[in-house]
Amino acid sequence: MLRGAATAGRPGRLAPPLTRRRNVAKDGTASLSAALAAGVLAGGLLAVQPEVSALDNGVARTPPMGWNSWNTFGCDISESLIKQIADAVVGSGMRDLGYTYVVVDDCWMSSTRDSAGNLQADATRFPSGMKALGDHLHARGLKFGIYQAPLDKTCAQYFGSHPGATGARGHEAQDARRFAAWGVDYLKYDWCSPSGTIDDQVRTFTKMRDALAATGRPILYSINSNSVHDKTGPRRDWGDVANIWRTTEDITNTWDTGQTNGYPMGIRNIVDVNVPLASYARPGAFNDPDMMEVGRGGMTDTEMRSHFALWAMMASPLIAGNDVRNMDAATQAILKNQNLIAVNQDPLGLQATQIGDDGTRRVLAKRLSDGDVAVALFNQGASTTTVSTTASAIGLSGGSFTLRDAWTNATSTGSGAISADVPSHGTVVYRVSG
Ligand code: GLA
């Protein structure tokens, strides 16, 4: 189903958050241990890896980390803004924690190509040009990301909030060469059209994959097949086509918008779509549940922490979308949580599998390269509740276990019980060692 009225409200995409419509959680009457058992049998931690191999372009061996302009700034971007952001990413310590990609989203481009058909920067917003911006980022130890669309128009052009029709159709090789010449390290390639079947999308996205490969420059390839389109993102394993692929419509800074997969998506709505796709994740290929809303208001600190913890557990790209020039202490503590970054960046590249869900209490587990298992105890209900699992349910054996709480850093030892009182919409994460 395509949007009608919803589409009309989309152009600015900077509208204030929707009025919160909290789902009143059902009382979890089902036994969690039964749910856990069912989840484990249904293909938990030992899920078979997909047969399709990931892109062999050497990048995204772990989920990419960085910052993207869209969530906070929309079309209101410029080279001076991006330079200020770059300084903040470095100055805040985020770069050194792994946030290296600085992605310039839609609206950087001039409304016309040059006489040779080349893309060019918007001369007012980016007077020094995109190559100079790439050099600036590289000189600061950052990587350069850029946005383009495969058909006629970028998403902002489609919605009339940016002029022109400078999409890549018929210019794929030329655009890829231009990006490589500008020093681009990351391409976000956004369908943004109701037209085309999933097979058309696969063919068209593959064309740019091959064009990027032909440049010889390793460029992380990020695709979105869902904008104003039938939601094809969650329908296949796109790891043969791209390094990361969006699984949902656009995120907003709201916990729950009531959408299944429509514009705009709240945090828990995205989790519902993305969790079942766990088996697709592997080094070089990751589900992308969209850029983060941490630090953008519209949610409680508990919800912001849950958002980050769940993205970390789902081996999601950690692309900050807030104004990193002005971050409060809570936002910094979330985005710079080294325990969760380590879980996200684990070299096995596994996405957590859900091993329990009784409608209120959800348990996710992610096997890590040193034999530890990260476990998330997520309460999507309306009041505090105890969420529990066991070491054996998350695939560990033995008689004594150490649990490190990712938020408090406190450790405890026990003989296999894993449990926490979790506030409404909260997520407790333990790293469990056997
Ligand atoms: C789509 C994408 C967003 C953003 C905008 C830009 O909506 O899903 O992430 O790139 O386009 O116009």
Short mmCIF file of C-alpha atoms and ligand atoms in Angstrom, two decimals:
data_model
loop_
_atom_site.label_atom_id
_atom_site.label_comp_id
_atom_site.label_asym_id
_atom_site.label_seq_id
_atom_site.Cartn_x
_atom_site.Cartn_y
_atom_site.Cartn_z
CA MET A 1 0.00 0.00 0.00
CA LEU A 2 1.31 3.37 -0.92
CA ARG A 3 0.73 6.43 1.11
CA GLY A 4 -1.93 8.93 0.10
CA ALA A 5 -2.51 11.50 2.77
CA ALA A 6 0.60 10.39 4.60
CA THR A 7 2.65 11.20 1.52
CA ALA A 8 1.36 14.74 1.48
CA GLY A 9 2.66 15.25 4.98
CA ARG A 10 6.08 13.92 4.16
CA PRO A 11 8.05 16.59 2.27
CA GLY A 12 9.45 18.56 5.18
CA ARG A 13 10.15 15.37 7.08
CA LEU A 14 11.13 17.65 9.93
CA ALA A 15 7.68 17.87 11.41
CA PRO A 16 7.51 17.72 15.19
CA PRO A 17 7.16 14.21 16.58
CA LEU A 18 3.73 12.66 16.43
CA THR A 19 1.62 12.73 19.52
CA ARG A 20 2.63 9.64 21.35
CA ARG A 21 0.21 6.76 21.05
CA ARG A 22 1.44 4.26 23.55
CA ASN A 23 0.29 0.74 23.03
CA VAL A 24 -1.11 -0.57 26.23
CA ALA A 25 0.71 -3.83 26.62
CA LYS A 26 -1.22 -6.99 27.17
CA ASP A 27 -0.58 -8.65 30.45
CA GLY A 28 2.05 -11.26 29.77
CA THR A 29 0.13 -14.31 30.77
CA ALA A 30 2.07 -16.80 28.69
CA SER A 31 4.99 -18.33 30.48
CA LEU A 32 8.23 -16.77 29.40
CA SER A 33 10.15 -19.98 29.84
CA ALA A 34 7.76 -21.72 27.43
CA ALA A 35 8.26 -18.87 24.99
CA LEU A 36 12.00 -19.15 25.48
CA ALA A 37 11.96 -22.85 24.81
CA ALA A 38 9.90 -22.36 21.66
CA GLY A 39 12.24 -19.61 20.48
CA VAL A 40 15.32 -21.72 21.01
CA LEU A 41 13.84 -24.65 19.15
CA ALA A 42 12.64 -22.39 16.37
CA GLY A 43 16.21 -21.54 15.47
CA GLY A 44 17.81 -19.45 18.15
CA LEU A 45 21.52 -19.02 18.59
CA LEU A 46 22.52 -21.82 16.31
CA ALA A 47 20.63 -20.43 13.30
CA VAL A 48 22.14 -21.56 10.01
CA GLN A 49 24.01 -18.83 8.19
CA PRO A 50 22.59 -17.76 4.82
CA GLU A 51 23.97 -19.32 1.66
CA VAL A 52 24.31 -16.06 -0.23
CA SER A 53 27.72 -14.58 0.33
CA ALA A 54 28.16 -10.92 1.21
CA LEU A 55 29.66 -8.30 -1.09
CA ASP A 56 33.36 -8.83 -1.34
CA ASN A 57 34.26 -5.14 -1.27
CA GLY A 58 36.22 -5.25 1.96
CA VAL A 59 34.04 -2.80 3.88
CA ALA A 60 31.39 -3.11 6.59
CA ARG A 61 32.99 -6.20 8.11
CA THR A 62 31.22 -4.91 11.22
CA PRO A 63 28.21 -2.57 11.15
CA PRO A 64 29.22 0.92 10.00
CA MET A 65 29.25 3.71 12.59
CA GLY A 66 29.00 7.41 11.96
CA TRP A 67 26.64 10.33 11.57
CA ASN A 68 24.07 11.34 8.94
CA SER A 69 22.60 14.79 8.30
CA TRP A 70 18.98 13.85 7.57
CA ASN A 71 17.26 13.24 10.90
CA THR A 72 18.14 16.63 12.34
CA PHE A 73 18.83 18.87 9.36
CA GLY A 74 16.84 17.52 6.39
CA CYS A 75 17.65 19.73 3.39
CA ASP A 76 19.12 22.47 5.56
CA ILE A 77 22.75 21.45 5.07
CA SER A 78 25.95 23.17 3.97
CA GLU A 79 29.68 22.59 3.95
CA SER A 80 30.10 24.78 7.02
CA LEU A 81 27.56 22.68 8.93
CA ILE A 82 29.25 19.43 7.89
CA LYS A 83 32.63 20.82 8.98
CA GLN A 84 31.22 21.81 12.37
CA ILE A 85 29.74 18.35 12.73
CA ALA A 86 33.08 16.79 11.82
CA ASP A 87 34.77 18.84 14.53
CA ALA A 88 32.14 17.71 17.03
CA VAL A 89 32.45 14.04 16.06
CA VAL A 90 36.18 14.30 16.69
CA GLY A 91 36.00 16.59 19.75
CA SER A 92 33.35 14.55 21.52
CA GLY A 93 35.48 11.43 21.24
CA MET A 94 32.95 9.73 19.00
CA ARG A 95 35.37 9.24 16.12
CA ASP A 96 37.77 7.37 18.36
CA LEU A 97 34.96 5.09 19.49
CA GLY A 98 34.28 4.14 15.86
CA TYR A 99 31.87 6.77 14.53
CA THR A 100 33.91 7.49 11.41
CA TYR A 101 31.45 7.91 8.53
CA VAL A 102 30.04 11.42 8.07
CA VAL A 103 27.20 11.03 5.61
CA VAL A 104 25.83 14.00 3.69
CA ASP A 105 22.26 12.99 2.92
CA ASP A 106 19.84 14.43 0.33
CA CYS A 107 19.95 18.03 -1.00
CA TRP A 108 23.72 18.45 -1.43
CA MET A 109 23.41 18.47 -5.23
CA SER A 110 22.80 21.15 -7.79
CA SER A 111 19.43 20.88 -9.57
CA THR A 112 21.25 20.23 -12.86
CA ARG A 113 24.13 18.11 -14.08
CA ASP A 114 26.99 19.89 -15.87
CA SER A 115 27.31 19.95 -19.66
CA ALA A 116 29.14 16.59 -19.57
CA GLY A 117 26.34 15.02 -17.51
CA ASN A 118 28.26 15.03 -14.24
CA LEU A 119 26.63 15.57 -10.88
CA GLN A 120 27.72 18.78 -9.22
CA ALA A 121 27.43 20.22 -5.74
CA ASP A 122 24.86 22.90 -4.95
CA ALA A 123 27.10 25.94 -5.40
CA THR A 124 25.46 27.94 -2.61
CA ARG A 125 25.50 25.23 0.02
CA PHE A 126 28.79 23.59 -0.92
CA PRO A 127 30.80 26.36 -2.62
CA SER A 128 34.11 24.48 -2.27
CA GLY A 129 32.69 21.36 -3.90
CA MET A 130 32.39 17.79 -2.71
CA LYS A 131 36.00 16.76 -3.35
CA ALA A 132 37.16 19.50 -0.97
CA LEU A 133 34.67 18.33 1.64
CA GLY A 134 35.89 14.75 1.29
CA ASP A 135 39.50 15.94 1.71
CA HIS A 136 38.48 17.90 4.80
CA LEU A 137 36.87 14.84 6.39
CA HIS A 138 39.74 12.54 5.47
CA ALA A 139 42.26 14.95 6.99
CA ARG A 140 40.41 14.52 10.29
CA GLY A 141 40.43 10.74 10.21
CA LEU A 142 36.80 10.57 9.09
CA LYS A 143 35.17 8.93 6.09
CA PHE A 144 32.93 10.61 3.53
CA GLY A 145 29.39 9.45 2.80
CA ILE A 146 27.01 10.85 0.19
CA TYR A 147 23.43 10.32 -1.00
CA GLN A 148 22.02 9.58 -4.45
CA ALA A 149 18.90 7.94 -5.88
CA PRO A 150 18.71 5.27 -8.62
CA LEU A 151 15.75 6.58 -10.65
CA ASP A 152 15.06 10.16 -11.79
CA LYS A 153 14.74 11.95 -8.51
CA THR A 154 16.16 11.97 -5.03
CA CYS A 155 13.56 11.69 -2.29
CA ALA A 156 13.56 15.44 -1.63
CA GLN A 157 13.20 16.05 -5.37
CA TYR A 158 10.32 13.57 -5.47
CA PHE A 159 8.57 15.45 -2.67
CA GLY A 160 9.36 18.87 -4.16
CA SER A 161 11.52 20.07 -1.29
CA HIS A 162 14.65 20.23 -3.46
CA PRO A 163 14.73 21.24 -7.15
CA GLY A 164 15.75 19.12 -10.11
CA ALA A 165 15.74 15.50 -11.19
CA THR A 166 19.34 14.40 -10.87
CA GLY A 167 18.89 10.70 -10.08
CA ALA A 168 21.38 8.22 -11.45
CA ARG A 169 19.23 6.48 -14.06
CA GLY A 170 21.40 6.16 -17.17
CA HIS A 171 24.36 7.76 -15.36
CA GLU A 172 25.28 4.92 -13.00
CA ALA A 173 28.88 4.40 -14.11
CA GLN A 174 29.48 8.13 -14.47
CA ASP A 175 28.13 8.88 -10.99
CA ALA A 176 30.11 6.05 -9.42
CA ARG A 177 33.31 7.36 -11.03
CA ARG A 178 32.52 10.87 -9.81
CA PHE A 179 31.94 9.66 -6.26
CA ALA A 180 35.22 7.74 -6.32
CA ALA A 181 37.01 10.83 -7.65
CA TRP A 182 35.57 12.89 -4.80
CA GLY A 183 36.88 10.37 -2.28
CA VAL A 184 33.47 9.03 -1.29
CA ASP A 185 33.64 6.05 1.10
CA TYR A 186 29.91 5.39 1.57
CA LEU A 187 26.98 5.72 -0.83
CA LYS A 188 23.40 5.85 0.41
CA TYR A 189 21.21 4.95 -2.57
CA ASP A 190 17.53 5.59 -2.02
CA TRP A 191 14.78 4.29 -4.33
CA CYS A 192 12.05 6.77 -3.30
CA SER A 193 9.46 5.95 -5.94
CA PRO A 194 6.30 3.88 -5.98
CA SER A 195 7.32 2.31 -9.30
CA GLY A 196 9.08 -0.98 -9.92
CA THR A 197 8.82 -4.55 -8.72
CA ILE A 198 11.27 -6.06 -6.28
CA ASP A 199 13.02 -7.67 -9.27
CA ASP A 200 13.37 -4.26 -10.92
CA GLN A 201 14.84 -2.99 -7.68
CA VAL A 202 17.32 -5.85 -7.47
CA ARG A 203 18.46 -5.23 -11.07
CA THR A 204 18.73 -1.48 -10.58
CA PHE A 205 20.53 -1.62 -7.23
CA THR A 206 22.88 -4.25 -8.68
CA LYS A 207 23.81 -1.88 -11.51
CA MET A 208 25.21 0.62 -9.00
CA ARG A 209 26.85 -2.15 -6.97
CA ASP A 210 28.78 -3.11 -10.09
CA ALA A 211 29.49 0.50 -11.05
CA LEU A 212 30.98 1.13 -7.60
CA ALA A 213 33.07 -2.03 -7.85
CA ALA A 214 34.35 -0.94 -11.27
CA THR A 215 35.82 2.24 -9.77
CA GLY A 216 38.27 0.17 -7.73
CA ARG A 217 37.57 2.27 -4.63
CA PRO A 218 36.06 0.41 -1.68
CA ILE A 219 32.75 2.21 -1.16
CA LEU A 220 30.27 1.01 1.44
CA TYR A 221 26.97 0.49 -0.37
CA SER A 222 23.81 1.34 1.57
CA ILE A 223 20.42 0.91 -0.10
CA ASN A 224 16.82 1.73 0.73
CA SER A 225 14.06 0.08 -1.28
CA ASN A 226 11.16 1.18 0.91
CA SER A 227 10.56 4.92 0.57
CA VAL A 228 7.10 5.58 -0.95
CA HIS A 229 7.27 1.99 -2.19
CA ASP A 230 5.83 -1.34 -1.26
CA LYS A 231 8.08 -2.43 1.65
CA THR A 232 10.50 -4.75 -0.10
CA GLY A 233 13.37 -4.22 2.37
CA PRO A 234 12.36 -7.02 4.74
CA ARG A 235 11.40 -9.41 1.92
CA ARG A 236 14.79 -10.71 0.96
CA ASP A 237 18.37 -11.06 2.05
CA TRP A 238 19.92 -8.11 0.18
CA GLY A 239 23.47 -9.07 1.16
CA ASP A 240 24.25 -10.11 -2.43
CA VAL A 241 23.43 -6.57 -3.57
CA ALA A 242 24.51 -4.19 -0.80
CA ASN A 243 26.46 -3.94 2.44
CA ILE A 244 23.52 -2.57 4.37
CA TRP A 245 19.86 -2.39 3.40
CA ARG A 246 17.01 -0.55 5.06
CA THR A 247 14.34 -2.88 6.39
CA THR A 248 11.67 -0.26 7.16
CA GLU A 249 10.17 3.07 6.26
CA ASP A 250 11.75 6.12 7.88
CA ILE A 251 12.32 6.31 11.60
CA THR A 252 11.04 9.17 13.75
CA ASN A 253 11.80 10.20 17.33
CA THR A 254 8.81 8.46 18.85
CA TRP A 255 8.64 5.18 20.71
CA ASP A 256 5.56 3.81 18.94
CA THR A 257 3.71 5.32 15.96
CA GLY A 258 1.37 2.35 15.61
CA GLN A 259 2.75 1.59 12.12
CA THR A 260 3.54 -1.94 11.02
CA ASN A 261 5.86 -0.80 8.24
CA GLY A 262 4.70 2.65 7.11
CA TYR A 263 5.79 6.25 7.45
CA PRO A 264 6.91 7.13 10.07
CA MET A 265 8.21 4.29 12.21
CA GLY A 266 8.69 4.36 15.98
CA ILE A 267 11.47 2.47 17.71
CA ARG A 268 9.43 -0.54 18.79
CA ASN A 269 7.70 -0.74 15.39
CA ILE A 270 11.11 -1.02 13.74
CA VAL A 271 12.25 -3.64 16.24
CA ASP A 272 9.21 -5.75 15.33
CA VAL A 273 10.20 -5.74 11.64
CA ASN A 274 13.95 -6.10 12.09
CA VAL A 275 14.25 -8.79 14.77
CA PRO A 276 12.97 -11.66 12.58
CA LEU A 277 15.59 -10.87 9.91
CA ALA A 278 18.50 -11.84 12.17
CA SER A 279 19.80 -14.67 10.01
CA TYR A 280 20.70 -12.25 7.18
CA ALA A 281 23.39 -10.43 9.14
CA ARG A 282 27.04 -11.36 8.61
CA PRO A 283 30.32 -9.50 8.04
CA GLY A 284 29.83 -7.28 4.99
CA ALA A 285 26.04 -7.46 5.09
CA PHE A 286 23.69 -6.05 7.72
CA ASN A 287 20.02 -5.21 8.13
CA ASP A 288 19.63 -1.44 8.51
CA PRO A 289 16.80 -0.35 10.82
CA ASP A 290 17.60 3.32 10.02
CA MET A 291 19.65 6.11 11.52
CA MET A 292 19.38 6.70 15.22
CA GLU A 293 17.11 9.16 17.00
CA VAL A 294 19.16 9.15 20.21
CA GLY A 295 19.48 12.73 21.46
CA ARG A 296 16.60 14.08 19.38
CA GLY A 297 13.94 14.41 22.07
CA GLY A 298 10.49 12.85 21.79
CA MET A 299 11.40 9.91 24.02
CA THR A 300 12.42 9.31 27.62
CA ASP A 301 16.03 8.52 28.50
CA THR A 302 14.91 4.95 29.19
CA GLU A 303 13.50 4.70 25.66
CA MET A 304 16.62 6.29 24.18
CA ARG A 305 18.77 3.73 26.03
CA SER A 306 16.56 0.91 24.79
CA HIS A 307 16.81 2.22 21.23
CA PHE A 308 20.61 2.20 21.36
CA ALA A 309 20.84 -1.14 23.17
CA LEU A 310 18.53 -2.83 20.68
CA TRP A 311 20.38 -1.35 17.69
CA ALA A 312 23.64 -2.60 19.21
CA MET A 313 22.19 -6.07 19.74
CA MET A 314 20.70 -6.19 16.22
CA ALA A 315 24.15 -5.56 14.67
CA SER A 316 22.62 -2.45 13.16
CA PRO A 317 24.60 0.38 11.64
CA LEU A 318 25.12 2.90 14.44
CA ILE A 319 24.59 6.11 12.51
CA ALA A 320 23.85 8.99 14.87
CA GLY A 321 21.22 11.43 13.63
CA ASN A 322 21.34 14.06 16.36
CA ASP A 323 23.06 17.43 16.44
CA VAL A 324 26.36 16.25 17.84
CA ARG A 325 27.46 19.88 18.36
CA ASN A 326 24.98 20.09 21.26
CA MET A 327 24.65 16.85 23.19
CA ASP A 328 23.50 16.58 26.77
CA ALA A 329 25.18 14.21 29.21
CA ALA A 330 22.53 11.51 28.83
CA THR A 331 22.91 11.47 25.03
CA GLN A 332 26.69 11.27 25.27
CA ALA A 333 26.49 8.45 27.80
CA ILE A 334 24.25 6.49 25.43
CA LEU A 335 26.11 7.04 22.17
CA LYS A 336 29.49 6.46 23.80
CA ASN A 337 28.62 3.32 25.77
CA GLN A 338 31.67 1.20 25.08
CA ASN A 339 30.12 -2.05 26.31
CA LEU A 340 27.33 -1.76 23.77
CA ILE A 341 29.59 -0.54 20.99
CA ALA A 342 31.74 -3.64 21.57
CA VAL A 343 28.66 -5.86 21.35
CA ASN A 344 27.62 -4.15 18.12
CA GLN A 345 31.10 -4.27 16.59
CA ASP A 346 31.85 -7.88 17.49
CA PRO A 347 33.77 -9.45 14.58
CA LEU A 348 31.38 -12.40 14.24
CA GLY A 349 28.86 -9.91 12.83
CA LEU A 350 25.88 -11.81 14.21
CA GLN A 351 22.54 -10.16 14.82
CA ALA A 352 20.88 -11.09 18.11
CA THR A 353 18.21 -13.72 17.82
CA GLN A 354 15.03 -13.51 19.83
CA ILE A 355 14.79 -16.38 22.25
CA GLY A 356 11.72 -15.25 24.16
CA ASP A 357 8.69 -13.03 23.62
CA ASP A 358 5.53 -13.24 25.68
CA GLY A 359 4.12 -10.02 24.24
CA THR A 360 5.61 -7.92 27.03
CA ARG A 361 8.98 -9.41 27.91
CA ARG A 362 11.39 -10.05 25.08
CA VAL A 363 14.78 -11.70 25.35
CA LEU A 364 17.43 -11.35 22.64
CA ALA A 365 20.83 -13.05 22.61
CA LYS A 366 23.94 -12.34 20.52
CA ARG A 367 26.88 -14.72 20.46
CA LEU A 368 30.24 -12.95 20.59
CA SER A 369 33.64 -13.89 19.23
CA ASP A 370 35.24 -14.54 22.64
CA GLY A 371 32.53 -17.05 23.58
CA ASP A 372 30.54 -14.58 25.68
CA VAL A 373 26.88 -14.01 24.91
CA ALA A 374 25.20 -10.60 25.14
CA VAL A 375 21.64 -10.85 26.33
CA ALA A 376 19.01 -8.11 26.19
CA LEU A 377 16.06 -8.15 28.57
CA PHE A 378 13.53 -5.82 26.92
CA ASN A 379 10.27 -4.79 28.54
CA GLN A 380 7.86 -3.41 25.96
CA GLY A 381 5.02 -3.30 28.48
CA ALA A 382 3.59 -0.29 30.29
CA SER A 383 5.01 -0.95 33.76
CA THR A 384 8.15 -2.30 35.40
CA THR A 385 8.45 -6.07 35.24
CA THR A 386 11.00 -8.78 35.86
CA VAL A 387 12.48 -10.25 32.70
CA SER A 388 14.38 -13.51 33.08
CA THR A 389 16.24 -16.14 31.15
CA THR A 390 19.01 -18.61 31.85
CA ALA A 391 22.57 -19.21 30.74
CA SER A 392 21.57 -22.46 29.07
CA ALA A 393 18.74 -20.75 27.16
CA ILE A 394 21.29 -18.38 25.63
CA GLY A 395 23.56 -21.26 24.65
CA LEU A 396 26.08 -21.28 27.50
CA SER A 397 27.00 -24.31 29.56
CA GLY A 398 28.82 -24.60 32.88
CA GLY A 399 28.12 -23.94 36.53
CA SER A 400 29.32 -20.41 37.14
CA PHE A 401 28.74 -17.28 35.07
CA THR A 402 29.75 -13.65 35.27
CA LEU A 403 27.27 -11.01 34.17
CA ARG A 404 28.39 -7.50 33.29
CA ASP A 405 25.59 -4.92 33.09
CA ALA A 406 26.26 -2.85 29.95
CA TRP A 407 24.75 0.29 31.44
CA THR A 408 26.12 0.26 35.00
CA ASN A 409 29.26 -1.78 34.30
CA ALA A 410 28.52 -3.69 37.52
CA THR A 411 29.42 -7.37 37.52
CA SER A 412 27.83 -10.23 39.39
CA THR A 413 28.32 -13.97 39.42
CA GLY A 414 25.75 -16.71 39.54
CA SER A 415 24.96 -20.23 38.53
CA GLY A 416 22.88 -19.47 35.45
CA ALA A 417 19.89 -17.33 36.38
CA ILE A 418 19.74 -14.12 34.33
CA SER A 419 17.14 -11.66 35.46
CA ALA A 420 16.44 -7.97 35.96
CA ASP A 421 13.63 -5.65 36.94
CA VAL A 422 13.20 -3.66 33.76
CA PRO A 423 11.26 -0.39 33.59
CA SER A 424 8.56 0.14 30.98
CA HIS A 425 10.20 0.35 27.53
CA GLY A 426 13.58 -0.36 29.09
CA THR A 427 16.30 -2.77 27.99
CA VAL A 428 18.89 -4.24 30.34
CA VAL A 429 21.88 -5.79 28.59
CA TYR A 430 24.26 -8.25 30.23
CA ARG A 431 27.43 -9.60 28.75
CA VAL A 432 27.51 -13.14 30.08
CA SER A 433 30.78 -15.09 30.36
CA GLY A 434 30.81 -18.80 31.04
C1 GLA B 1 14.24 8.91 2.30
C2 GLA B 1 15.20 8.16 3.18
C3 GLA B 1 15.68 9.06 4.28
C4 GLA B 1 16.36 10.28 3.69
C5 GLA B 1 15.40 10.99 2.76
C6 GLA B 1 16.06 12.10 1.99
O1 GLA B 1 13.08 9.24 2.98
O2 GLA B 1 14.60 7.02 3.71
O3 GLA B 1 16.59 8.37 5.12
O4 GLA B 1 17.50 9.87 2.97
O5 GLA B 1 14.86 10.10 1.80
O6 GLA B 1 15.19 12.78 1.15
#
